[in-house]
XYZ file of C-alpha atoms in Angstrom:
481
model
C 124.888 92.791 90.560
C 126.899 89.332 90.087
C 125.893 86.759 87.392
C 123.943 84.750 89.081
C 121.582 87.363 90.297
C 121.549 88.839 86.744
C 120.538 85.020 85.941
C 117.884 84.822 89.024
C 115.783 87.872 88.181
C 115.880 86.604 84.163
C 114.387 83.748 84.802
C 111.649 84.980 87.160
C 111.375 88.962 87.970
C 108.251 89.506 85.978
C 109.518 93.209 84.678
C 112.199 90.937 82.783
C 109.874 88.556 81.247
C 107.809 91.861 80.758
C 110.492 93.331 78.804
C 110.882 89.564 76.857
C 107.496 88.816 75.925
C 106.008 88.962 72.536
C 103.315 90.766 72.914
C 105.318 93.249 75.301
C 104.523 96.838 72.583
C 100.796 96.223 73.419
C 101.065 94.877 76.952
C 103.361 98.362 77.744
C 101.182 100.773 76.055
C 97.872 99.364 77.074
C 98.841 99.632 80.833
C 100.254 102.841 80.499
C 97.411 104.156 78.819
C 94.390 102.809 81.091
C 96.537 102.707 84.455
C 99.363 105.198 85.029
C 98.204 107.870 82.455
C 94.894 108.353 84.336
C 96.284 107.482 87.921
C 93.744 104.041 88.338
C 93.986 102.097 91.351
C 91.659 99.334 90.092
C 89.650 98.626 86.925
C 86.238 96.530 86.911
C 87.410 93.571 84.201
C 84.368 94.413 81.916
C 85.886 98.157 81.513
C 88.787 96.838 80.571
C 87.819 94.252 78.264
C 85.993 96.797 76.333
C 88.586 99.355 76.297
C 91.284 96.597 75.276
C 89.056 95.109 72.742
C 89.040 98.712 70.770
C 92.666 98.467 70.893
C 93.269 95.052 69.399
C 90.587 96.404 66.670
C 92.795 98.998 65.893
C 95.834 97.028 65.775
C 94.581 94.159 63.419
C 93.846 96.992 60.383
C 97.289 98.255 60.726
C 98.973 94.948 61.533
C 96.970 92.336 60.566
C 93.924 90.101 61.875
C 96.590 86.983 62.838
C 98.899 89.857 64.444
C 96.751 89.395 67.830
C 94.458 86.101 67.723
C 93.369 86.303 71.020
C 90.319 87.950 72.715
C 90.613 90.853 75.237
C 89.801 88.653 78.366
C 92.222 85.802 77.486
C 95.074 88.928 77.272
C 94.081 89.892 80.600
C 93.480 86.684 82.298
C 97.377 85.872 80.734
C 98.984 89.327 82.318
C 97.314 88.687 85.453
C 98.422 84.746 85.749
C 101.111 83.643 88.367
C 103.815 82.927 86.491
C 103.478 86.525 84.215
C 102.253 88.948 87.476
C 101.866 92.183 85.291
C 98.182 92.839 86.680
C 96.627 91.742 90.170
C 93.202 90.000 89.526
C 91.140 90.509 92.716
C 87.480 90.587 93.995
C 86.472 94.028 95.932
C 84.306 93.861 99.007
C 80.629 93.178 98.011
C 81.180 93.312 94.422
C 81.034 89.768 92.734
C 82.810 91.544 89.300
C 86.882 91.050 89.000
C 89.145 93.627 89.162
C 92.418 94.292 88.141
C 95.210 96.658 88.910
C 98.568 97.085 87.913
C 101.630 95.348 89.840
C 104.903 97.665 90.727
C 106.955 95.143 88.564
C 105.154 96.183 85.361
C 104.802 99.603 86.512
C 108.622 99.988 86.658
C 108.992 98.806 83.104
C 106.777 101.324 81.737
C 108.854 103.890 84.090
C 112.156 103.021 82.620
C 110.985 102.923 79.256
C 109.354 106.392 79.766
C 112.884 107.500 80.933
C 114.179 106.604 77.356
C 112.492 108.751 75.939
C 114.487 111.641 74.265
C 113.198 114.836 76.590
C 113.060 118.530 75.746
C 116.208 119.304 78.045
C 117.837 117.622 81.256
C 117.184 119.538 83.826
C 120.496 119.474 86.636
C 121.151 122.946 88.349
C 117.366 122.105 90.242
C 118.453 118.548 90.917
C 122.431 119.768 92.242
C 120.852 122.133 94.548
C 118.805 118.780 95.707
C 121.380 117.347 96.436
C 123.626 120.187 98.385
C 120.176 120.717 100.489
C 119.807 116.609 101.381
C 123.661 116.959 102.566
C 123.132 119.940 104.017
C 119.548 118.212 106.442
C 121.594 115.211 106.947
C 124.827 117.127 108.834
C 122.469 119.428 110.642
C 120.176 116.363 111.525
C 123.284 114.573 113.401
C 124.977 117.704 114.859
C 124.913 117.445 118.591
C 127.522 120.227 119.524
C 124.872 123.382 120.644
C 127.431 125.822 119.469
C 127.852 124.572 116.395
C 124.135 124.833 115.669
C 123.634 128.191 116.810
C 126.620 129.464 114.660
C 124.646 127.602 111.630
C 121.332 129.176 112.824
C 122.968 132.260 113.344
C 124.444 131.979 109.590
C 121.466 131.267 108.092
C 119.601 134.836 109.979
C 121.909 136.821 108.829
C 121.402 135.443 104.929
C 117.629 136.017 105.777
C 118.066 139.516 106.769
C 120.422 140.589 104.226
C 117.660 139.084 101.511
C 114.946 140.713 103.407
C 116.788 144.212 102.600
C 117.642 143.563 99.726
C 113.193 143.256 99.162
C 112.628 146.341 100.553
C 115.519 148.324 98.148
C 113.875 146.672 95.545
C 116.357 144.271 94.410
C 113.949 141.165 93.731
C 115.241 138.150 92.099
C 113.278 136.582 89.828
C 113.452 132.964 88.784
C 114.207 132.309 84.840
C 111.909 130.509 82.946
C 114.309 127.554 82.452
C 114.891 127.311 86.253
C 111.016 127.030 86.704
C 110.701 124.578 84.055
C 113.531 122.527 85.147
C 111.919 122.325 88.312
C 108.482 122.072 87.502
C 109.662 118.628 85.617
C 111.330 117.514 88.875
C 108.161 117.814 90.754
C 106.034 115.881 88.520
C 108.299 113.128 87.834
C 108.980 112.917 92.103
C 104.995 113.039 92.302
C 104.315 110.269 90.019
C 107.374 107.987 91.693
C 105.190 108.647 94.969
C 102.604 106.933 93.675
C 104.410 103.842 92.261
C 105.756 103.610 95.680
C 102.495 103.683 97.010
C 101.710 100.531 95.179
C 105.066 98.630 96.648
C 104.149 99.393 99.867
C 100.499 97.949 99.315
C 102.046 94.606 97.961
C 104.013 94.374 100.522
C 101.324 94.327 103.337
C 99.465 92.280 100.699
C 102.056 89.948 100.597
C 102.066 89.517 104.751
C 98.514 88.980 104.368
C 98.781 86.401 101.860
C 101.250 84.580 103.899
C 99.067 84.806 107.031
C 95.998 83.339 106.013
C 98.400 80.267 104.337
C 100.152 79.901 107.574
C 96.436 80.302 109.545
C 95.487 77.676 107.206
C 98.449 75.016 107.722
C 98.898 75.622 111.243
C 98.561 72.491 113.203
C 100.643 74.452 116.672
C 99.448 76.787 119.125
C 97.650 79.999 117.972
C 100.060 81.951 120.294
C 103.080 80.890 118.697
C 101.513 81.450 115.422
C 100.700 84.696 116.398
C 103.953 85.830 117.537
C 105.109 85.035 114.135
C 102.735 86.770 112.116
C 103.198 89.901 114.945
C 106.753 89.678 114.320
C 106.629 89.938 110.600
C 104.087 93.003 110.860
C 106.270 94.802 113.237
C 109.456 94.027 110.841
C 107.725 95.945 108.121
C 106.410 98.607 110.173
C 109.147 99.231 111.751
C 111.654 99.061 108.606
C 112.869 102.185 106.561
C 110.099 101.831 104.182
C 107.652 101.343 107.260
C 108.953 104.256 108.797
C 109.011 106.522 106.130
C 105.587 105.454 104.692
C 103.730 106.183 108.363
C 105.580 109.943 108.090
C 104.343 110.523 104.961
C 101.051 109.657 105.917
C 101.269 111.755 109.035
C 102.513 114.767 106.850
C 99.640 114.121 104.035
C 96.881 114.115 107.253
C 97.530 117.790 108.114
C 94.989 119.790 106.889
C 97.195 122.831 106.889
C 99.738 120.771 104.357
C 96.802 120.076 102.188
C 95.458 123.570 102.123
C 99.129 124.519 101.422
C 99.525 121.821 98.317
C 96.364 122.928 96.986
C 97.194 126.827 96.969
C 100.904 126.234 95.858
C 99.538 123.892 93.078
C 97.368 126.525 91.742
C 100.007 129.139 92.119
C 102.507 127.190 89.814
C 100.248 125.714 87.175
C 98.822 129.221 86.700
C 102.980 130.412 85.496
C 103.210 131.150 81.726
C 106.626 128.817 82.101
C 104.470 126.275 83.178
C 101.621 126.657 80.506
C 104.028 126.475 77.789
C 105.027 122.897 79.192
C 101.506 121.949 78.272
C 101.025 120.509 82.281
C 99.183 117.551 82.742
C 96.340 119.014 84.456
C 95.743 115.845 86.839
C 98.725 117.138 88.692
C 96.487 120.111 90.366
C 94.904 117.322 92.436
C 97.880 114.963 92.840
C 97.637 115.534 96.830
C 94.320 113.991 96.852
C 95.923 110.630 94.744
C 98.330 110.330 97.079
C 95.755 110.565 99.903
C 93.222 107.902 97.988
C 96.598 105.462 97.475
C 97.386 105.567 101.218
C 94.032 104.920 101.820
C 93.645 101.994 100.296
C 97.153 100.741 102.381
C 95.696 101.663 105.358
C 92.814 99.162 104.175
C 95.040 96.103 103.384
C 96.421 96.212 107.009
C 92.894 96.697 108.105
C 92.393 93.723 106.103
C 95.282 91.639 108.149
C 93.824 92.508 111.802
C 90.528 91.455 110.115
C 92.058 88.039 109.189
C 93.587 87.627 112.427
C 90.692 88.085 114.651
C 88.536 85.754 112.155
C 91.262 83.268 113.347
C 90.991 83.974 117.129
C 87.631 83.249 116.742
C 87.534 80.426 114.352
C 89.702 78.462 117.201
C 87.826 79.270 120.315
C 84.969 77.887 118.573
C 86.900 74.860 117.959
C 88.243 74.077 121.292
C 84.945 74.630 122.847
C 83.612 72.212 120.022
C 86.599 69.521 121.199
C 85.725 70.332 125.094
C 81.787 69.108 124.420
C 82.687 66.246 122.121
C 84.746 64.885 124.762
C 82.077 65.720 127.562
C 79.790 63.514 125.193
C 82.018 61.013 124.879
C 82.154 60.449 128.744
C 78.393 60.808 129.118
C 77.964 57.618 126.655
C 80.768 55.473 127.888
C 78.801 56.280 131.559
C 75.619 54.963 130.382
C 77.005 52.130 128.505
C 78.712 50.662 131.648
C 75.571 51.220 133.853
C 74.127 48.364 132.895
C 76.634 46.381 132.536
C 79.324 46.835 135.897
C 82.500 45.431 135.594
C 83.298 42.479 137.661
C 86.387 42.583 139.703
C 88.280 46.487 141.006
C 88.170 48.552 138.669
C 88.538 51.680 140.763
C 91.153 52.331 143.978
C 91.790 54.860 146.485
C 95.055 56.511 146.820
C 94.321 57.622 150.144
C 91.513 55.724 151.626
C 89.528 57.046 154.962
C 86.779 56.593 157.486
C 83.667 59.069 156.928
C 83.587 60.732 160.524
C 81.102 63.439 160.795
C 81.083 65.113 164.329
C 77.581 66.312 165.835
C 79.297 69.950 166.567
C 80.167 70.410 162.836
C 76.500 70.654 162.191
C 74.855 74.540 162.206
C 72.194 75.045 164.697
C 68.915 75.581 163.518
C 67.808 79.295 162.845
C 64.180 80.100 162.483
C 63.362 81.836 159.108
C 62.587 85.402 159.119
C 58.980 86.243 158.842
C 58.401 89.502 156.708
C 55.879 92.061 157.899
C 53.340 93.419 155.578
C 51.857 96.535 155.188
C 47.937 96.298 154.802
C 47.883 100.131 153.444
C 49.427 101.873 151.343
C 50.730 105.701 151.869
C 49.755 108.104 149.271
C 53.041 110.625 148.326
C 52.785 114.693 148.082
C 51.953 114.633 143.958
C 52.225 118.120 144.268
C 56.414 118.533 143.715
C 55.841 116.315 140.482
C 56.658 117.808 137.077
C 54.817 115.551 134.033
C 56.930 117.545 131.777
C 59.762 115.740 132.751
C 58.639 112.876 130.680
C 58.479 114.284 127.441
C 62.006 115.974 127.904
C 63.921 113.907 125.771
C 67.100 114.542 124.027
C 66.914 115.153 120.126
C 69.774 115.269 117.471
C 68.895 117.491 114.552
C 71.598 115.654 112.143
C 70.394 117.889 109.552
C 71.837 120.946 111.229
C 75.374 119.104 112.095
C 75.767 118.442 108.368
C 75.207 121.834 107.434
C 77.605 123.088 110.002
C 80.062 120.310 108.525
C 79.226 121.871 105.069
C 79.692 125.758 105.905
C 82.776 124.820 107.006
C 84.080 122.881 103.799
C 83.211 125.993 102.151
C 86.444 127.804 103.343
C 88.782 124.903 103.715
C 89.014 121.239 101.527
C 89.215 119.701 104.647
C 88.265 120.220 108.328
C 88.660 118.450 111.471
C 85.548 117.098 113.585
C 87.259 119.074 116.663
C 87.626 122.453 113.945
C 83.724 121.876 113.020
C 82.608 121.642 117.150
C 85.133 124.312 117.654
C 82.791 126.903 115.624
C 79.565 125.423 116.115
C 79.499 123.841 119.869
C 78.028 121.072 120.727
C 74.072 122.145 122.278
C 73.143 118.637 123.389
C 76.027 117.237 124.915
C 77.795 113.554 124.157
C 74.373 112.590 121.821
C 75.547 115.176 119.578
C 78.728 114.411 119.543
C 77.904 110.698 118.644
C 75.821 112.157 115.888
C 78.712 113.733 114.545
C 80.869 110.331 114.421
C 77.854 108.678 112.704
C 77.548 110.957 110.113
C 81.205 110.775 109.277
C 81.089 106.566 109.573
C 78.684 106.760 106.703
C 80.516 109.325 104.264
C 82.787 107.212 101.859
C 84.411 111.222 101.488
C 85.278 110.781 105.394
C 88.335 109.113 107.118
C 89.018 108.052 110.318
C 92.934 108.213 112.072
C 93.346 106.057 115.432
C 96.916 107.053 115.696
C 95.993 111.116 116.644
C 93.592 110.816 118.820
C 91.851 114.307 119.558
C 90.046 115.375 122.974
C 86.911 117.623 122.407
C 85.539 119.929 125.081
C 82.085 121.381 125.510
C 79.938 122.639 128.167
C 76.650 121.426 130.026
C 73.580 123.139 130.773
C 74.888 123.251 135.096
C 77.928 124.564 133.295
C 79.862 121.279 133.844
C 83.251 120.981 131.382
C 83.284 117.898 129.620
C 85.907 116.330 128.087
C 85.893 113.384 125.526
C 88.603 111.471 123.752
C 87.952 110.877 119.652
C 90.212 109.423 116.719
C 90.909 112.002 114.417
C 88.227 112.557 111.769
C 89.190 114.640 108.753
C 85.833 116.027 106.607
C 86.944 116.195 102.762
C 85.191 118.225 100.193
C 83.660 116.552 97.274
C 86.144 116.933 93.941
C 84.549 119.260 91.610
């Protein structure tokens, strides 16, 4: 950090001007209180007018009515303009109510003034033992000599076995309650640090979105070269650390045996008398699901992007084929404007001029058209092979009985696979059931849909035919109680 940097991000990083501005006591506490305490992703602005307006009330007994002059919405509309960028003012799909949410620059403030906080105790045997077992992946992770690995491996068994004896002698070591406190306090603080990255990652699709739709807008080039460049920009990020690391989370957070593991372990630790005495913030039980909501909605800002960029495929085919009748018009008038009126002199040349010789051979001979022979009467089939049935066979879906399969099976499990769900109760009508089964999940908002592990399904037909179909992976989620 040189001076000049130190000078850049003074002048314009907004946690700086944040940590400069003189309102910055109520700015702090207000977002901490309505956005990171509660874990909000978004706040409708009428909420938060009302819940900011019972602050300032507060405020002017204790401080004074000219302490804060303003009204709630001129606060908010200030923290949310461009040259402050503590909250995001947007518009959600189909809603014509602002929202707001909080940026990652404010959110580090209130992060780093949280961490100034005097705490109970430092925790650092938890966070030493961290560290030994990062080194410790990292040279394993690069090892390529086999014998090495098996000596390690081979290490590591006998340390197993020797613990596993010392179990069944009855030698159990218990964990202190300092050592589970110390380490509870580590998990919650790396749990809420997920979710503030959560939000960087978001901004910075939303930022590649942002510049795609200006560059869609100034673009005067070809729409291929344009599209290389915004391609090229979306595979940078992807494809970056961040990128990388944020698409293995994600893959990690999909399992439903990792969420059924969360959930358990959760419950396991919260229910520790160590733990109770630490006075736990309860919304940690469901963290799992925050961080599944918060990569949802980044997931929807790159859906948002491909959205944009087919709008823009379309937007210029429609275009050119506008251009190509325009100038089909154009000729059709200048035509019948010179038709009556022919210009005098040559006004039209051959390259390659030549006679118009048409031999007599080149001509086909004549062939007489084919008469077609009609039947006066008409033979009655054998009716007797005929089944009327047959016509009233048709193929109905009961969805009622898929969603109760879907719901017996959320009864054991928070989550379930489509293919788990078909797996117990097979599919009786074939591929119309199966499409059933996608609709349903298209219209539950508790439902989500993964392209990127795509699942094949099986089932069986009445002739005993094996069927096979190819499905993204939909993952069921119970309703929070």
């Amino acid at each position: 950090m040189d001076y000049h940097t130190a000078a850049q991000l003074r002048r314009h990083h907004p946690a700086w001007k944040l940590l400069q501005a003189q309102h910055a006591p109520l700015t702090i506490s207000f977002l901490d209180e309505v956005f990171i305490q509660p874990n909000e992703r978004s706040l409708s602005e009428s909420h938060l007018q009302a819940r900011l307006e019972d602050r300032l009330f507060n405020l002017r007994e204790t401080e004074g009515e000219d302490a804060f002059p303003q009204t709630a919405a001129h606060y908010l509309n200030d923290w949310a303009d461009n040259d402050k960028g503590w909250l995001r003012k947007f518009y959600p799909a189909n809603s014509d109510e602002a929202h707001f949410d909080l940026t990652p620059a404010a959110e580090k403030v209130i992060q780093w003034l949280n961490s100034l906080i005097e705490r109970q105790f430092v925790g650092t045997e938890s966070r030493l033992k961290t560290v030994f077992d990062l080194l410790q992946q990292m040279l394993e992770g690069v090892e390529t000599d086999k014998q090495t690995r098996l000596n390690d491996l081979q290490r590591r068994k006998a340390e197993i076995e020797d613990e596993i004896a010392r179990v069944e002698s009855g030698d159990i070591e218990i964990m202190e309650e300092t050592a589970v406190r110390e380490r509870f306090q580590q998990l919650s603080t790396t749990a809420r640090e997920l979710l503030s990255d959560f939000r960087e990652v978001e901004q910075n699709f939303r930022q590649l979105d942002r510049q795609a739709r200006e560059q869609i807008t100034t673009w005067e080039g070809r729409k291929g070269e344009l599209l290389d460049e915004i391609f090229g920009e979306r595979d940078a990020i992807a494809d970056s650390d961040q990128g990388r690391t944020f698409r293995a989370f994600w893959d990690f957070l999909m399992s439903p045996t990792r969420q059924q593991q969360l959930t358990e372990g959760l419950e396991q630790v919260l229910s520790l008398e160590a733990v109770q005495q630490m006075a736990p913030d309860p919304r940690i039980k469901r963290v799992h699901y925050d961080w599944l909501e918060a990569g949802e909605q980044t997931q929807r800002t790159v859906a948002r992007l491909s959205a944009q960029l087919r709008r823009f495929l379309d937007d210029q085919a429609f275009l050119e084929n506008k251009r190509i009748m325009q100038l089909i018009q154009s000729a059709e008038t200048h035509a019948i404007a010179l038709r009556g009126d022919p210009l005098d002199g040559t006004w039209m040349t051959l390259e390659s001029p030549k006679a118009d010789i048409n031999l007599p051979m080149e001509r086909p001979l004549f062939s007489p058209p084919l008469r077609p022979v009609l039947e006066t009467s008409v033979a009655t089939g054998d009716e007797t092979d005929v089944d009327p049935q047959a016509l009233f066979n048709q193929v109905v879906v009961d969805k009622a009985r898929l969603q109760s399969a879907i719901a017996r099976e959320l009864r054991h499990s928070s989550q379930v696979t489509l293919a788990d769900v078909i797996s117990n109760h097979p599919l009786q009508v074939g591929l119309a059931e199966l499409v059933s089964y996608l609709s349903l999940a298209g219209d539950d908002p508790r439902a989500s849909f993964d392209e990127t592990q795509p699942q094949t399904i099986e089932w069986q037909d009445d002739d005993g035919t094996r069927r096979h179909a190819r499905a993204p992976l939909v993952l069921f989620t119970r309703a929070r109680s």
